[in-house]
């Protein structure tokens, strides 16, 4: 498969699935070779391999979108991407919370029905998701002296 594009490449989803299915059925790695034209000169990069396995993985990836060098920020979003379709959805957006800082969210046993994240600043606290119902937990209610940072389900 040859792909061309200005700056970045987008592989149509059907072609992507065909490529992966073919690699699995033939038990072959995919070799990626990049040839880029930079300032009028062609650069050939060393090829690398993608190994595609028959094993399944969780189809969702969650992450925090924040500017590089995040000591100072303007926009923070917690997002989720379906890795089979590349569809993305925003879980939380700090533009809706007076630009408060929010940390990455944590799942209980990789279960999307049980998760939480911490929101800092005025009105901050821990936002708990249980089966799609959101509840904010007051971080000072049980005598905590400061905000929380990272959490864990035990």
mmCIF file of C-alpha atoms in Angstrom:
data_model
loop_
_atom_site.group_PDB
_atom_site.id
_atom_site.type_symbol
_atom_site.label_atom_id
_atom_site.label_comp_id
_atom_site.label_asym_id
_atom_site.label_seq_id
_atom_site.Cartn_x
_atom_site.Cartn_y
_atom_site.Cartn_z
ATOM 1 C CA UNK A 1 0.000 0.000 0.000
ATOM 2 C CA UNK A 2 1.433 3.388 -0.961
ATOM 3 C CA UNK A 3 0.161 6.456 0.861
ATOM 4 C CA UNK A 4 0.891 10.090 0.089
ATOM 5 C CA UNK A 5 -0.104 13.301 1.770
ATOM 6 C CA UNK A 6 0.983 16.795 2.735
ATOM 7 C CA UNK A 7 2.285 16.644 6.308
ATOM 8 C CA UNK A 8 0.377 13.606 7.530
ATOM 9 C CA UNK A 9 -1.182 10.426 6.252
ATOM 10 C CA UNK A 10 -4.729 9.241 6.866
ATOM 11 C CA UNK A 11 -5.458 5.614 6.100
ATOM 12 C CA UNK A 12 -9.124 4.957 5.269
ATOM 13 C CA UNK A 13 -10.604 2.685 7.943
ATOM 14 C CA UNK A 14 -11.514 -0.145 5.524
ATOM 15 C CA UNK A 15 -8.009 -0.193 4.050
ATOM 16 C CA UNK A 16 -6.571 -0.169 7.582
ATOM 17 C CA UNK A 17 -8.649 -3.199 8.620
ATOM 18 C CA UNK A 18 -7.774 -5.004 5.370
ATOM 19 C CA UNK A 19 -4.074 -4.380 6.021
ATOM 20 C CA UNK A 20 -4.326 -5.708 9.591
ATOM 21 C CA UNK A 21 -6.419 -8.732 8.602
ATOM 22 C CA UNK A 22 -3.980 -9.637 5.830
ATOM 23 C CA UNK A 23 -1.000 -9.378 8.199
ATOM 24 C CA UNK A 24 -2.695 -11.676 10.729
ATOM 25 C CA UNK A 25 -3.872 -14.253 8.185
ATOM 26 C CA UNK A 26 -0.436 -14.459 6.548
ATOM 27 C CA UNK A 27 1.373 -14.260 9.897
ATOM 28 C CA UNK A 28 3.584 -11.520 8.460
ATOM 29 C CA UNK A 29 4.792 -8.281 9.967
ATOM 30 C CA UNK A 30 3.993 -5.021 8.222
ATOM 31 C CA UNK A 31 7.081 -3.160 7.025
ATOM 32 C CA UNK A 32 6.765 0.618 7.125
ATOM 33 C CA UNK A 33 9.066 2.700 4.935
ATOM 34 C CA UNK A 34 8.895 6.486 5.011
ATOM 35 C CA UNK A 35 10.134 8.721 2.225
ATOM 36 C CA UNK A 36 9.649 12.412 3.010
ATOM 37 C CA UNK A 37 10.340 15.539 1.019
ATOM 38 C CA UNK A 38 11.673 18.165 3.415
ATOM 39 C CA UNK A 39 12.652 21.597 2.103
ATOM 40 C CA UNK A 40 12.939 20.233 -1.432
ATOM 41 C CA UNK A 41 15.119 17.223 -0.518
ATOM 42 C CA UNK A 42 14.013 13.601 -0.282
ATOM 43 C CA UNK A 43 14.805 11.743 2.954
ATOM 44 C CA UNK A 44 14.496 7.964 3.221
ATOM 45 C CA UNK A 45 14.099 6.784 6.808
ATOM 46 C CA UNK A 46 15.078 3.348 8.038
ATOM 47 C CA UNK A 47 12.181 0.897 7.668
ATOM 48 C CA UNK A 48 10.536 -0.479 10.802
ATOM 49 C CA UNK A 49 8.160 -3.363 11.520
ATOM 50 C CA UNK A 50 4.667 -3.561 12.953
ATOM 51 C CA UNK A 51 3.724 -6.939 14.387
ATOM 52 C CA UNK A 52 -0.029 -7.563 14.363
ATOM 53 C CA UNK A 53 -1.308 -10.176 16.788
ATOM 54 C CA UNK A 54 -4.538 -12.183 16.852
ATOM 55 C CA UNK A 55 -4.924 -11.279 20.527
ATOM 56 C CA UNK A 56 -7.654 -8.836 21.472
ATOM 57 C CA UNK A 57 -7.212 -5.772 23.657
ATOM 58 C CA UNK A 58 -9.570 -3.285 25.250
ATOM 59 C CA UNK A 59 -10.942 -1.173 22.397
ATOM 60 C CA UNK A 60 -10.790 2.136 24.286
ATOM 61 C CA UNK A 61 -7.886 4.364 25.233
ATOM 62 C CA UNK A 62 -8.336 7.290 27.600
ATOM 63 C CA UNK A 63 -5.992 10.214 28.081
ATOM 64 C CA UNK A 64 -5.617 13.852 29.075
ATOM 65 C CA UNK A 65 -5.233 16.425 26.304
ATOM 66 C CA UNK A 66 -3.060 19.310 27.489
ATOM 67 C CA UNK A 67 -0.559 21.632 25.863
ATOM 68 C CA UNK A 68 3.113 20.546 25.879
ATOM 69 C CA UNK A 69 5.059 21.911 28.842
ATOM 70 C CA UNK A 70 1.935 21.744 30.985
ATOM 71 C CA UNK A 71 3.270 23.842 33.878
ATOM 72 C CA UNK A 72 0.956 26.522 32.475
ATOM 73 C CA UNK A 73 -2.233 25.501 30.705
ATOM 74 C CA UNK A 74 -5.294 26.987 29.112
ATOM 75 C CA UNK A 75 -7.199 23.999 27.822
ATOM 76 C CA UNK A 76 -7.372 20.558 29.424
ATOM 77 C CA UNK A 77 -9.672 17.809 28.280
ATOM 78 C CA UNK A 78 -10.100 14.225 29.382
ATOM 79 C CA UNK A 79 -10.793 12.185 26.264
ATOM 80 C CA UNK A 80 -11.550 8.653 25.194
ATOM 81 C CA UNK A 81 -10.724 7.132 21.787
ATOM 82 C CA UNK A 82 -12.119 3.957 20.283
ATOM 83 C CA UNK A 83 -8.971 2.473 18.756
ATOM 84 C CA UNK A 84 -10.794 0.411 16.143
ATOM 85 C CA UNK A 85 -12.675 3.364 14.617
ATOM 86 C CA UNK A 86 -10.510 6.259 15.911
ATOM 87 C CA UNK A 87 -13.639 8.038 17.125
ATOM 88 C CA UNK A 88 -12.917 10.339 20.040
ATOM 89 C CA UNK A 89 -15.230 11.697 22.693
ATOM 90 C CA UNK A 90 -14.559 14.296 25.360
ATOM 91 C CA UNK A 91 -15.252 13.059 28.894
ATOM 92 C CA UNK A 92 -14.493 16.331 30.707
ATOM 93 C CA UNK A 93 -13.482 19.809 29.538
ATOM 94 C CA UNK A 94 -11.932 22.454 31.785
ATOM 95 C CA UNK A 95 -13.561 25.197 29.690
ATOM 96 C CA UNK A 96 -16.744 24.179 31.531
ATOM 97 C CA UNK A 97 -15.103 24.446 34.983
ATOM 98 C CA UNK A 98 -13.611 27.963 34.881
ATOM 99 C CA UNK A 99 -10.330 26.594 33.430
ATOM 100 C CA UNK A 100 -9.615 24.429 36.482
ATOM 101 C CA UNK A 101 -6.837 21.872 36.372
ATOM 102 C CA UNK A 102 -7.988 18.277 36.151
ATOM 103 C CA UNK A 103 -5.887 15.155 36.291
ATOM 104 C CA UNK A 104 -6.133 11.944 34.332
ATOM 105 C CA UNK A 105 -9.008 9.727 35.248
ATOM 106 C CA UNK A 106 -8.697 6.347 36.874
ATOM 107 C CA UNK A 107 -10.798 3.249 36.245
ATOM 108 C CA UNK A 108 -11.691 0.502 38.699
ATOM 109 C CA UNK A 109 -10.492 -2.814 37.215
ATOM 110 C CA UNK A 110 -10.530 -1.344 33.677
ATOM 111 C CA UNK A 111 -14.301 -0.944 33.981
ATOM 112 C CA UNK A 112 -15.662 2.179 32.246
ATOM 113 C CA UNK A 113 -18.705 2.039 34.553
ATOM 114 C CA UNK A 114 -16.461 2.884 37.535
ATOM 115 C CA UNK A 115 -14.033 5.791 37.298
ATOM 116 C CA UNK A 116 -13.044 9.114 38.824
ATOM 117 C CA UNK A 117 -10.879 12.168 38.274
ATOM 118 C CA UNK A 118 -9.784 15.070 40.436
ATOM 119 C CA UNK A 119 -10.649 18.689 39.740
ATOM 120 C CA UNK A 120 -8.492 21.368 41.359
ATOM 121 C CA UNK A 121 -9.196 24.990 42.186
ATOM 122 C CA UNK A 122 -12.382 26.740 43.338
ATOM 123 C CA UNK A 123 -15.211 24.246 43.516
ATOM 124 C CA UNK A 124 -12.747 21.387 43.074
ATOM 125 C CA UNK A 125 -13.096 17.861 44.295
ATOM 126 C CA UNK A 126 -13.248 14.313 43.051
ATOM 127 C CA UNK A 127 -15.801 13.462 40.370
ATOM 128 C CA UNK A 128 -16.921 9.843 40.698
ATOM 129 C CA UNK A 129 -18.648 7.944 37.882
ATOM 130 C CA UNK A 130 -20.627 4.891 38.899
ATOM 131 C CA UNK A 131 -22.654 3.354 36.067
ATOM 132 C CA UNK A 132 -22.952 6.691 34.286
ATOM 133 C CA UNK A 133 -24.091 8.604 37.376
ATOM 134 C CA UNK A 134 -21.677 11.390 38.322
ATOM 135 C CA UNK A 135 -21.183 12.521 41.902
ATOM 136 C CA UNK A 136 -18.759 15.108 43.225
ATOM 137 C CA UNK A 137 -17.045 14.160 46.464
ATOM 138 C CA UNK A 138 -16.076 17.070 48.718
ATOM 139 C CA UNK A 139 -12.369 16.646 49.381
ATOM 140 C CA UNK A 140 -12.583 18.495 52.710
ATOM 141 C CA UNK A 141 -15.601 16.600 54.082
ATOM 142 C CA UNK A 142 -13.527 13.991 55.894
ATOM 143 C CA UNK A 143 -10.914 16.339 57.346
ATOM 144 C CA UNK A 144 -8.487 16.411 54.413
ATOM 145 C CA UNK A 145 -6.256 19.480 54.611
ATOM 146 C CA UNK A 146 -5.545 19.809 50.896
ATOM 147 C CA UNK A 147 -6.641 18.561 47.517
ATOM 148 C CA UNK A 148 -5.962 15.103 46.219
ATOM 149 C CA UNK A 149 -3.643 14.307 43.325
ATOM 150 C CA UNK A 150 -3.732 10.688 42.140
ATOM 151 C CA UNK A 151 -6.031 7.930 43.167
ATOM 152 C CA UNK A 152 -6.413 4.191 43.110
ATOM 153 C CA UNK A 153 -9.254 1.722 43.477
ATOM 154 C CA UNK A 154 -8.312 -0.885 46.064
#
